[in-house]
Amino acid sequence: MANSVYEKLLQCRDAVRKVTDFVPDVALVLGSGLGAFADNIRIEKEISYSDIPGFPVSTVPGHAGKFIFGYLDDKKIVCMKGRVHFYEGYDISDVVLPARLMKMLGAKILFLTNAAGGLGDGFAAGDLMLITDHVSIFAPNPLKGANIDELGPRFPDMSEVYSRDLQDIIRGVARENGIRLQEGVYCQLTGPSFESPAEIRLLKGLGVSAVGMSTVNEAIAANHMGMKICGVSCISNLAAGISDVPLCHEEVQEAADKAAPLFTKLVTESIRRFDVSDQEENRL
Ligand code: HPA
């Protein structure tokens, strides 16, 4: 029997291919604060998510939804301006559909960004954090259900989800540009409520440095498909109990907007340095 998740993916791919034959090398998910990134791109084509039948469309304010296909210098890139979150009520397979689709369109590298609460030692609101690993055990696994063999194996290895090569490039860009870059483990929770101080203390004990409501599900699905992945969080606030002010969405948005220029610089310069030569081809 046909797998309905895979069928939907193929349908979305075909819908995109009717509009553009652009084949991106790098896929970038723009989190809060990175909206202006698209200004750096020589745009070839934009496709609203709502024009792709079956594609999940976000309901969160500030998460306008479209794919932007174009060039960052000579790099062929697809950006997601707006993503959907599990807490909006979608099936987890729909939450990761966009990441899977971008791989099917050709992207070999996935750059994930987000706004997150910080709990690492010495973290301050406005910091950027390189994601070195993740904790996924509090969010549903996007690979549950029948394995889609066309995408990847049943039991994928997770020992290096965030590529060491890409991490080194991002560190280098931060160093050379005087951008303060924290590092640590990101944990995805389902949301939409923020965490309680007790939950944050628990997560701190687990070695977590940043918490949020996205990213890990996409990283798991992309890793399943063999993509090279990297991620950077914008620490938009200190996590509950560490900060003594109540958290709110507007504050997160505002802090992310403030950090945007440096965040944009870090992401742009890093992508410029990514090697997108096709490893498979090189081996032949
Ligand atoms: N918790 C969860 N998600 C978030 C936070 C937070 O403190 N800040 C931004 N996204």
PDB file of C-alpha atoms and ligand atoms in Angstrom:
ATOM      1  CA  MET A   1       0.000   0.000   0.000  1.00  0.00           C
ATOM      2  CA  ALA A   2       1.266   3.480  -0.818  1.00  0.00           C
ATOM      3  CA  ASN A   3       2.528   5.520   2.133  1.00  0.00           C
ATOM      4  CA  SER A   4       0.299   8.595   2.438  1.00  0.00           C
ATOM      5  CA  VAL A   5       3.066  10.772   3.938  1.00  0.00           C
ATOM      6  CA  TYR A   6       5.313   9.973   0.991  1.00  0.00           C
ATOM      7  CA  GLU A   7       2.486  10.440  -1.508  1.00  0.00           C
ATOM      8  CA  LYS A   8       1.853  13.912  -0.124  1.00  0.00           C
ATOM      9  CA  LEU A   9       5.549  14.762  -0.370  1.00  0.00           C
ATOM     10  CA  LEU A  10       5.636  13.710  -4.011  1.00  0.00           C
ATOM     11  CA  GLN A  11       2.519  15.764  -4.663  1.00  0.00           C
ATOM     12  CA  CYS A  12       4.138  18.856  -3.083  1.00  0.00           C
ATOM     13  CA  ARG A  13       7.353  18.262  -5.062  1.00  0.00           C
ATOM     14  CA  ASP A  14       5.381  18.066  -8.292  1.00  0.00           C
ATOM     15  CA  ALA A  15       3.491  21.265  -7.439  1.00  0.00           C
ATOM     16  CA  VAL A  16       6.781  23.128  -6.863  1.00  0.00           C
ATOM     17  CA  ARG A  17       8.296  21.670 -10.031  1.00  0.00           C
ATOM     18  CA  LYS A  18       5.375  23.018 -12.045  1.00  0.00           C
ATOM     19  CA  VAL A  19       6.440  26.521 -10.976  1.00  0.00           C
ATOM     20  CA  THR A  20      10.249  26.297 -10.950  1.00  0.00           C
ATOM     21  CA  ASP A  21      13.034  23.937 -11.988  1.00  0.00           C
ATOM     22  CA  PHE A  22      15.485  25.658  -9.607  1.00  0.00           C
ATOM     23  CA  VAL A  23      17.711  23.096  -7.839  1.00  0.00           C
ATOM     24  CA  PRO A  24      19.032  24.495  -4.533  1.00  0.00           C
ATOM     25  CA  ASP A  25      22.240  23.291  -2.859  1.00  0.00           C
ATOM     26  CA  VAL A  26      21.539  24.823   0.540  1.00  0.00           C
ATOM     27  CA  ALA A  27      18.230  24.957   2.420  1.00  0.00           C
ATOM     28  CA  LEU A  28      17.832  27.580   5.126  1.00  0.00           C
ATOM     29  CA  VAL A  29      15.011  27.779   7.649  1.00  0.00           C
ATOM     30  CA  LEU A  30      14.630  31.375   8.792  1.00  0.00           C
ATOM     31  CA  GLY A  31      13.679  31.582  12.460  1.00  0.00           C
ATOM     32  CA  SER A  32      12.437  34.660  14.292  1.00  0.00           C
ATOM     33  CA  GLY A  33      14.615  37.678  13.542  1.00  0.00           C
ATOM     34  CA  LEU A  34      16.087  36.375  10.309  1.00  0.00           C
ATOM     35  CA  GLY A  35      13.303  37.628   8.065  1.00  0.00           C
ATOM     36  CA  ALA A  36      15.553  40.291   6.529  1.00  0.00           C
ATOM     37  CA  PHE A  37      18.004  37.646   5.355  1.00  0.00           C
ATOM     38  CA  ALA A  38      16.103  37.401   2.097  1.00  0.00           C
ATOM     39  CA  ASP A  39      17.322  40.926   1.228  1.00  0.00           C
ATOM     40  CA  ASN A  40      20.735  39.363   0.475  1.00  0.00           C
ATOM     41  CA  ILE A  41      19.338  36.947  -2.050  1.00  0.00           C
ATOM     42  CA  ARG A  42      19.068  37.400  -5.788  1.00  0.00           C
ATOM     43  CA  ILE A  43      15.586  35.997  -5.972  1.00  0.00           C
ATOM     44  CA  GLU A  44      14.697  33.641  -8.805  1.00  0.00           C
ATOM     45  CA  LYS A  45      11.280  32.531  -7.599  1.00  0.00           C
ATOM     46  CA  GLU A  46       9.004  32.795  -4.579  1.00  0.00           C
ATOM     47  CA  ILE A  47       6.264  30.295  -3.825  1.00  0.00           C
ATOM     48  CA  SER A  48       3.692  30.857  -1.076  1.00  0.00           C
ATOM     49  CA  TYR A  49       3.093  27.766   1.005  1.00  0.00           C
ATOM     50  CA  SER A  50      -0.628  28.256   0.444  1.00  0.00           C
ATOM     51  CA  ASP A  51      -0.071  27.692  -3.291  1.00  0.00           C
ATOM     52  CA  ILE A  52       1.254  24.173  -2.671  1.00  0.00           C
ATOM     53  CA  PRO A  53      -1.668  21.747  -2.198  1.00  0.00           C
ATOM     54  CA  GLY A  54      -1.307  19.805   1.063  1.00  0.00           C
ATOM     55  CA  PHE A  55       1.517  22.000   2.386  1.00  0.00           C
ATOM     56  CA  PRO A  56       1.147  23.013   6.076  1.00  0.00           C
ATOM     57  CA  VAL A  57       0.596  26.760   6.480  1.00  0.00           C
ATOM     58  CA  SER A  58       1.623  28.508   9.725  1.00  0.00           C
ATOM     59  CA  THR A  59      -0.863  30.261  11.992  1.00  0.00           C
ATOM     60  CA  VAL A  60       1.736  32.086  14.146  1.00  0.00           C
ATOM     61  CA  PRO A  61       1.951  35.891  13.864  1.00  0.00           C
ATOM     62  CA  GLY A  62       5.317  36.885  12.325  1.00  0.00           C
ATOM     63  CA  HIS A  63       5.747  33.565  10.499  1.00  0.00           C
ATOM     64  CA  ALA A  64       4.609  34.532   6.971  1.00  0.00           C
ATOM     65  CA  GLY A  65       4.960  31.483   4.823  1.00  0.00           C
ATOM     66  CA  LYS A  66       6.818  31.155   1.548  1.00  0.00           C
ATOM     67  CA  PHE A  67       9.781  29.504  -0.127  1.00  0.00           C
ATOM     68  CA  ILE A  68      12.346  31.857  -1.611  1.00  0.00           C
ATOM     69  CA  PHE A  69      14.560  30.339  -4.309  1.00  0.00           C
ATOM     70  CA  GLY A  70      17.623  32.250  -5.426  1.00  0.00           C
ATOM     71  CA  TYR A  71      21.339  32.963  -5.223  1.00  0.00           C
ATOM     72  CA  LEU A  72      23.569  34.076  -2.379  1.00  0.00           C
ATOM     73  CA  ASP A  73      26.581  34.989  -4.525  1.00  0.00           C
ATOM     74  CA  ASP A  74      27.087  31.780  -6.477  1.00  0.00           C
ATOM     75  CA  LYS A  75      25.296  29.536  -3.939  1.00  0.00           C
ATOM     76  CA  LYS A  76      21.920  28.177  -4.959  1.00  0.00           C
ATOM     77  CA  ILE A  77      19.680  28.432  -1.961  1.00  0.00           C
ATOM     78  CA  VAL A  78      16.105  27.888  -0.875  1.00  0.00           C
ATOM     79  CA  CYS A  79      14.886  29.759   2.205  1.00  0.00           C
ATOM     80  CA  MET A  80      11.837  29.011   4.245  1.00  0.00           C
ATOM     81  CA  LYS A  81      10.378  32.286   5.409  1.00  0.00           C
ATOM     82  CA  GLY A  82       8.114  30.932   8.122  1.00  0.00           C
ATOM     83  CA  ARG A  83       7.820  27.396   9.419  1.00  0.00           C
ATOM     84  CA  VAL A  84       5.091  25.382  11.094  1.00  0.00           C
ATOM     85  CA  HIS A  85       5.307  24.119  14.648  1.00  0.00           C
ATOM     86  CA  PHE A  86       3.944  20.972  16.240  1.00  0.00           C
ATOM     87  CA  TYR A  87       1.982  23.042  18.796  1.00  0.00           C
ATOM     88  CA  GLU A  88      -0.143  24.493  15.998  1.00  0.00           C
ATOM     89  CA  GLY A  89      -1.866  21.125  15.805  1.00  0.00           C
ATOM     90  CA  TYR A  90      -0.255  19.549  12.766  1.00  0.00           C
ATOM     91  CA  ASP A  91       0.718  15.948  12.568  1.00  0.00           C
ATOM     92  CA  ILE A  92       4.459  15.676  13.150  1.00  0.00           C
ATOM     93  CA  SER A  93       4.873  14.328   9.600  1.00  0.00           C
ATOM     94  CA  ASP A  94       3.462  17.625   8.286  1.00  0.00           C
ATOM     95  CA  VAL A  95       5.827  19.635  10.492  1.00  0.00           C
ATOM     96  CA  VAL A  96       8.817  18.011   8.771  1.00  0.00           C
ATOM     97  CA  LEU A  97       7.317  17.935   5.279  1.00  0.00           C
ATOM     98  CA  PRO A  98       9.030  21.199   4.238  1.00  0.00           C
ATOM     99  CA  ALA A  99      12.506  19.984   5.270  1.00  0.00           C
ATOM    100  CA  ARG A 100      11.987  16.722   3.410  1.00  0.00           C
ATOM    101  CA  LEU A 101      10.678  18.563   0.391  1.00  0.00           C
ATOM    102  CA  MET A 102      13.744  20.837   0.209  1.00  0.00           C
ATOM    103  CA  LYS A 103      15.969  17.720   0.159  1.00  0.00           C
ATOM    104  CA  MET A 104      13.850  16.247  -2.616  1.00  0.00           C
ATOM    105  CA  LEU A 105      14.295  19.482  -4.569  1.00  0.00           C
ATOM    106  CA  GLY A 106      18.074  19.021  -4.371  1.00  0.00           C
ATOM    107  CA  ALA A 107      19.352  20.651  -1.161  1.00  0.00           C
ATOM    108  CA  LYS A 108      22.276  18.792   0.409  1.00  0.00           C
ATOM    109  CA  ILE A 109      22.801  21.105   3.381  1.00  0.00           C
ATOM    110  CA  LEU A 110      20.145  22.205   5.858  1.00  0.00           C
ATOM    111  CA  PHE A 111      20.813  25.317   7.949  1.00  0.00           C
ATOM    112  CA  LEU A 112      18.328  25.558  10.817  1.00  0.00           C
ATOM    113  CA  THR A 113      17.783  28.727  12.826  1.00  0.00           C
ATOM    114  CA  ASN A 114      15.425  29.604  15.651  1.00  0.00           C
ATOM    115  CA  ALA A 115      14.776  31.814  18.647  1.00  0.00           C
ATOM    116  CA  ALA A 116      15.347  30.023  21.942  1.00  0.00           C
ATOM    117  CA  GLY A 117      15.387  30.488  25.693  1.00  0.00           C
ATOM    118  CA  GLY A 118      18.881  30.344  27.155  1.00  0.00           C
ATOM    119  CA  LEU A 119      19.930  28.411  30.252  1.00  0.00           C
ATOM    120  CA  GLY A 120      23.625  27.801  29.591  1.00  0.00           C
ATOM    121  CA  ASP A 121      26.111  29.269  32.067  1.00  0.00           C
ATOM    122  CA  GLY A 122      27.006  32.829  31.126  1.00  0.00           C
ATOM    123  CA  PHE A 123      24.281  33.136  28.475  1.00  0.00           C
ATOM    124  CA  ALA A 124      22.664  36.539  27.930  1.00  0.00           C
ATOM    125  CA  ALA A 125      19.637  37.609  25.902  1.00  0.00           C
ATOM    126  CA  GLY A 126      20.814  38.529  22.409  1.00  0.00           C
ATOM    127  CA  ASP A 127      23.577  35.880  22.287  1.00  0.00           C
ATOM    128  CA  LEU A 128      23.843  33.501  19.361  1.00  0.00           C
ATOM    129  CA  MET A 129      24.376  29.799  20.058  1.00  0.00           C
ATOM    130  CA  LEU A 130      25.870  27.195  17.749  1.00  0.00           C
ATOM    131  CA  ILE A 131      23.860  23.980  18.149  1.00  0.00           C
ATOM    132  CA  THR A 132      26.317  21.129  18.782  1.00  0.00           C
ATOM    133  CA  ASP A 133      23.728  18.453  19.601  1.00  0.00           C
ATOM    134  CA  HIS A 134      20.120  18.108  20.688  1.00  0.00           C
ATOM    135  CA  VAL A 135      17.709  16.466  23.112  1.00  0.00           C
ATOM    136  CA  SER A 136      14.593  15.197  21.335  1.00  0.00           C
ATOM    137  CA  ILE A 137      13.018  13.006  23.994  1.00  0.00           C
ATOM    138  CA  PHE A 138      10.302  15.485  24.985  1.00  0.00           C
ATOM    139  CA  ALA A 139       8.961  15.997  21.461  1.00  0.00           C
ATOM    140  CA  PRO A 140       7.357  13.426  19.147  1.00  0.00           C
ATOM    141  CA  ASN A 141       9.694  11.677  16.728  1.00  0.00           C
ATOM    142  CA  PRO A 142       8.913  12.601  13.102  1.00  0.00           C
ATOM    143  CA  LEU A 143      10.027   9.140  11.922  1.00  0.00           C
ATOM    144  CA  LYS A 144       7.293   7.300  13.819  1.00  0.00           C
ATOM    145  CA  GLY A 145       4.982   5.146  11.743  1.00  0.00           C
ATOM    146  CA  ALA A 146       5.922   3.014   8.777  1.00  0.00           C
ATOM    147  CA  ASN A 147       9.441   3.817   7.616  1.00  0.00           C
ATOM    148  CA  ILE A 148       9.601   5.549   4.243  1.00  0.00           C
ATOM    149  CA  ASP A 149      12.390   3.475   2.726  1.00  0.00           C
ATOM    150  CA  GLU A 150      12.703   5.882  -0.203  1.00  0.00           C
ATOM    151  CA  LEU A 151      13.845   8.561   2.277  1.00  0.00           C
ATOM    152  CA  GLY A 152      16.127   6.651   4.639  1.00  0.00           C
ATOM    153  CA  PRO A 153      16.637   3.703   7.003  1.00  0.00           C
ATOM    154  CA  ARG A 154      14.334   2.576   9.834  1.00  0.00           C
ATOM    155  CA  PHE A 155      16.900   3.165  12.591  1.00  0.00           C
ATOM    156  CA  PRO A 156      19.097   6.093  11.564  1.00  0.00           C
ATOM    157  CA  ASP A 157      22.328   6.801  13.419  1.00  0.00           C
ATOM    158  CA  MET A 158      22.266  10.086  15.346  1.00  0.00           C
ATOM    159  CA  SER A 159      25.905  10.392  16.454  1.00  0.00           C
ATOM    160  CA  GLU A 160      26.690  13.472  14.360  1.00  0.00           C
ATOM    161  CA  VAL A 161      23.451  15.173  13.398  1.00  0.00           C
ATOM    162  CA  TYR A 162      25.100  18.623  13.343  1.00  0.00           C
ATOM    163  CA  SER A 163      28.020  18.385  10.926  1.00  0.00           C
ATOM    164  CA  ARG A 164      31.424  19.034  12.530  1.00  0.00           C
ATOM    165  CA  ASP A 165      32.684  20.586   9.284  1.00  0.00           C
ATOM    166  CA  LEU A 166      29.801  23.045   9.166  1.00  0.00           C
ATOM    167  CA  GLN A 167      30.219  23.845  12.870  1.00  0.00           C
ATOM    168  CA  ASP A 168      33.892  24.671  12.239  1.00  0.00           C
ATOM    169  CA  ILE A 169      32.957  27.017   9.404  1.00  0.00           C
ATOM    170  CA  ILE A 170      30.399  28.838  11.570  1.00  0.00           C
ATOM    171  CA  ARG A 171      32.895  29.140  14.467  1.00  0.00           C
ATOM    172  CA  GLY A 172      35.466  30.558  12.064  1.00  0.00           C
ATOM    173  CA  VAL A 173      33.068  33.168  10.719  1.00  0.00           C
ATOM    174  CA  ALA A 174      32.115  34.223  14.264  1.00  0.00           C
ATOM    175  CA  ARG A 175      35.765  34.503  15.320  1.00  0.00           C
ATOM    176  CA  GLU A 176      36.816  36.518  12.282  1.00  0.00           C
ATOM    177  CA  ASN A 177      33.888  38.907  12.559  1.00  0.00           C
ATOM    178  CA  GLY A 178      34.010  39.418  16.321  1.00  0.00           C
ATOM    179  CA  ILE A 179      30.598  37.807  16.798  1.00  0.00           C
ATOM    180  CA  ARG A 180      30.096  36.373  20.270  1.00  0.00           C
ATOM    181  CA  LEU A 181      29.023  32.760  19.708  1.00  0.00           C
ATOM    182  CA  GLN A 182      27.939  30.466  22.515  1.00  0.00           C
ATOM    183  CA  GLU A 183      27.715  26.713  21.938  1.00  0.00           C
ATOM    184  CA  GLY A 184      25.519  24.033  23.357  1.00  0.00           C
ATOM    185  CA  VAL A 185      22.754  21.468  23.292  1.00  0.00           C
ATOM    186  CA  TYR A 186      19.308  22.554  22.102  1.00  0.00           C
ATOM    187  CA  CYS A 187      16.201  20.862  23.440  1.00  0.00           C
ATOM    188  CA  GLN A 188      12.873  20.961  21.626  1.00  0.00           C
ATOM    189  CA  LEU A 189       9.729  20.906  23.725  1.00  0.00           C
ATOM    190  CA  THR A 190       6.276  20.792  22.217  1.00  0.00           C
ATOM    191  CA  GLY A 191       5.076  24.197  23.509  1.00  0.00           C
ATOM    192  CA  PRO A 192       3.093  26.344  23.136  1.00  0.00           C
ATOM    193  CA  SER A 193       3.382  27.152  26.838  1.00  0.00           C
ATOM    194  CA  PHE A 194       6.847  28.251  27.911  1.00  0.00           C
ATOM    195  CA  GLU A 195       8.636  26.050  30.435  1.00  0.00           C
ATOM    196  CA  SER A 196       8.200  26.197  34.188  1.00  0.00           C
ATOM    197  CA  PRO A 197      11.270  27.018  36.313  1.00  0.00           C
ATOM    198  CA  ALA A 198      11.256  23.395  37.564  1.00  0.00           C
ATOM    199  CA  GLU A 199      11.373  22.131  33.973  1.00  0.00           C
ATOM    200  CA  ILE A 200      14.276  24.446  33.219  1.00  0.00           C
ATOM    201  CA  ARG A 201      16.178  23.181  36.285  1.00  0.00           C
ATOM    202  CA  LEU A 202      15.547  19.626  35.080  1.00  0.00           C
ATOM    203  CA  LEU A 203      16.797  20.445  31.571  1.00  0.00           C
ATOM    204  CA  LYS A 204      19.885  22.147  32.967  1.00  0.00           C
ATOM    205  CA  GLY A 205      20.691  18.916  34.790  1.00  0.00           C
ATOM    206  CA  LEU A 206      20.401  17.098  31.446  1.00  0.00           C
ATOM    207  CA  GLY A 207      23.071  19.306  29.903  1.00  0.00           C
ATOM    208  CA  VAL A 208      20.728  21.494  27.864  1.00  0.00           C
ATOM    209  CA  SER A 209      21.803  25.070  27.053  1.00  0.00           C
ATOM    210  CA  ALA A 210      18.829  26.322  24.998  1.00  0.00           C
ATOM    211  CA  VAL A 211      15.133  25.463  24.746  1.00  0.00           C
ATOM    212  CA  GLY A 212      12.660  26.029  21.976  1.00  0.00           C
ATOM    213  CA  MET A 213       9.696  24.647  20.077  1.00  0.00           C
ATOM    214  CA  SER A 214      11.199  23.731  16.697  1.00  0.00           C
ATOM    215  CA  THR A 215      14.317  22.589  14.855  1.00  0.00           C
ATOM    216  CA  VAL A 216      14.944  19.133  16.338  1.00  0.00           C
ATOM    217  CA  ASN A 217      12.080  17.458  14.473  1.00  0.00           C
ATOM    218  CA  GLU A 218      13.396  18.948  11.218  1.00  0.00           C
ATOM    219  CA  ALA A 219      16.963  17.870  12.055  1.00  0.00           C
ATOM    220  CA  ILE A 220      15.829  14.276  12.696  1.00  0.00           C
ATOM    221  CA  ALA A 221      13.934  14.095   9.389  1.00  0.00           C
ATOM    222  CA  ALA A 222      16.807  15.681   7.451  1.00  0.00           C
ATOM    223  CA  ASN A 223      19.388  13.419   9.098  1.00  0.00           C
ATOM    224  CA  HIS A 224      17.221  10.430   8.121  1.00  0.00           C
ATOM    225  CA  MET A 225      17.545  11.585   4.504  1.00  0.00           C
ATOM    226  CA  GLY A 226      21.311  12.032   4.740  1.00  0.00           C
ATOM    227  CA  MET A 227      21.479  15.831   4.707  1.00  0.00           C
ATOM    228  CA  LYS A 228      24.398  17.746   6.224  1.00  0.00           C
ATOM    229  CA  ILE A 229      22.899  19.861   8.993  1.00  0.00           C
ATOM    230  CA  CYS A 230      23.865  22.853  11.091  1.00  0.00           C
ATOM    231  CA  GLY A 231      21.926  25.115  13.406  1.00  0.00           C
ATOM    232  CA  VAL A 232      22.187  28.414  15.235  1.00  0.00           C
ATOM    233  CA  SER A 233      19.838  29.700  17.933  1.00  0.00           C
ATOM    234  CA  CYS A 234      19.244  33.303  18.750  1.00  0.00           C
ATOM    235  CA  ILE A 235      18.929  33.427  22.540  1.00  0.00           C
ATOM    236  CA  SER A 236      15.982  35.780  22.642  1.00  0.00           C
ATOM    237  CA  ASN A 237      15.476  35.512  26.393  1.00  0.00           C
ATOM    238  CA  LEU A 238      16.829  33.783  29.457  1.00  0.00           C
ATOM    239  CA  ALA A 239      14.685  30.743  30.246  1.00  0.00           C
ATOM    240  CA  ALA A 240      11.983  30.727  32.925  1.00  0.00           C
ATOM    241  CA  GLY A 241      13.323  30.962  36.465  1.00  0.00           C
ATOM    242  CA  ILE A 242      16.719  32.164  35.240  1.00  0.00           C
ATOM    243  CA  SER A 243      15.167  35.413  34.156  1.00  0.00           C
ATOM    244  CA  ASP A 244      12.916  36.919  36.825  1.00  0.00           C
ATOM    245  CA  VAL A 245      10.547  38.537  34.294  1.00  0.00           C
ATOM    246  CA  PRO A 246       7.581  36.642  32.816  1.00  0.00           C
ATOM    247  CA  LEU A 247       8.105  35.458  29.219  1.00  0.00           C
ATOM    248  CA  CYS A 248       5.989  36.622  26.319  1.00  0.00           C
ATOM    249  CA  HIS A 249       5.996  36.105  22.555  1.00  0.00           C
ATOM    250  CA  GLU A 250       6.405  39.829  21.823  1.00  0.00           C
ATOM    251  CA  GLU A 251       9.564  40.003  23.950  1.00  0.00           C
ATOM    252  CA  VAL A 252      10.999  37.002  22.102  1.00  0.00           C
ATOM    253  CA  GLN A 253      10.232  38.635  18.753  1.00  0.00           C
ATOM    254  CA  GLU A 254      11.700  41.979  19.826  1.00  0.00           C
ATOM    255  CA  ALA A 255      14.967  40.492  21.137  1.00  0.00           C
ATOM    256  CA  ALA A 256      15.312  38.350  18.016  1.00  0.00           C
ATOM    257  CA  ASP A 257      14.835  41.442  15.828  1.00  0.00           C
ATOM    258  CA  LYS A 258      17.547  43.248  17.798  1.00  0.00           C
ATOM    259  CA  ALA A 259      20.044  40.413  17.295  1.00  0.00           C
ATOM    260  CA  ALA A 260      19.094  40.167  13.611  1.00  0.00           C
ATOM    261  CA  PRO A 261      22.014  42.097  12.021  1.00  0.00           C
ATOM    262  CA  LEU A 262      24.712  39.903  13.601  1.00  0.00           C
ATOM    263  CA  PHE A 263      22.620  36.759  13.165  1.00  0.00           C
ATOM    264  CA  THR A 264      22.170  37.581   9.469  1.00  0.00           C
ATOM    265  CA  LYS A 265      25.898  38.250   9.073  1.00  0.00           C
ATOM    266  CA  LEU A 266      26.852  34.949  10.719  1.00  0.00           C
ATOM    267  CA  VAL A 267      24.448  32.928   8.573  1.00  0.00           C
ATOM    268  CA  THR A 268      25.265  34.725   5.320  1.00  0.00           C
ATOM    269  CA  GLU A 269      29.057  34.499   5.687  1.00  0.00           C
ATOM    270  CA  SER A 270      28.838  30.855   6.763  1.00  0.00           C
ATOM    271  CA  ILE A 271      26.759  29.834   3.752  1.00  0.00           C
ATOM    272  CA  ARG A 272      29.236  31.634   1.486  1.00  0.00           C
ATOM    273  CA  ARG A 273      31.935  29.271   2.805  1.00  0.00           C
ATOM    274  CA  PHE A 274      29.978  26.019   2.580  1.00  0.00           C
ATOM    275  CA  ASP A 275      31.327  23.484   0.106  1.00  0.00           C
ATOM    276  CA  VAL A 276      28.401  22.294  -1.981  1.00  0.00           C
ATOM    277  CA  SER A 277      30.351  20.233  -4.492  1.00  0.00           C
ATOM    278  CA  ASP A 278      28.559  16.949  -4.899  1.00  0.00           C
ATOM    279  CA  GLN A 279      30.460  14.303  -2.897  1.00  0.00           C
ATOM    280  CA  GLU A 280      28.783  11.473  -4.846  1.00  0.00           C
ATOM    281  CA  GLU A 281      29.921  12.930  -8.159  1.00  0.00           C
ATOM    282  CA  ASN A 282      33.439  13.509  -6.848  1.00  0.00           C
ATOM    283  CA  ARG A 283      33.756   9.878  -5.927  1.00  0.00           C
ATOM    284  CA  LEU A 284      32.984   8.702  -9.457  1.00  0.00           C
TER     285      LEU A 284
HETATM  286  N1  HPA B   1      11.201  28.613  25.704  1.00  0.00           N
HETATM  287  C1  HPA B   1      10.753  27.942  24.615  1.00  0.00           C
HETATM  288  N2  HPA B   1      10.780  28.435  23.409  1.00  0.00           N
HETATM  289  C2  HPA B   1      11.287  29.666  23.230  1.00  0.00           C
HETATM  290  C3  HPA B   1      11.779  30.418  24.296  1.00  0.00           C
HETATM  291  C4  HPA B   1      11.734  29.867  25.608  1.00  0.00           C
HETATM  292  O1  HPA B   1      12.149  30.472  26.609  1.00  0.00           O
HETATM  293  N3  HPA B   1      12.222  31.610  23.785  1.00  0.00           N
HETATM  294  C5  HPA B   1      12.015  31.535  22.445  1.00  0.00           C
HETATM  295  N4  HPA B   1      11.447  30.376  22.105  1.00  0.00           N
END
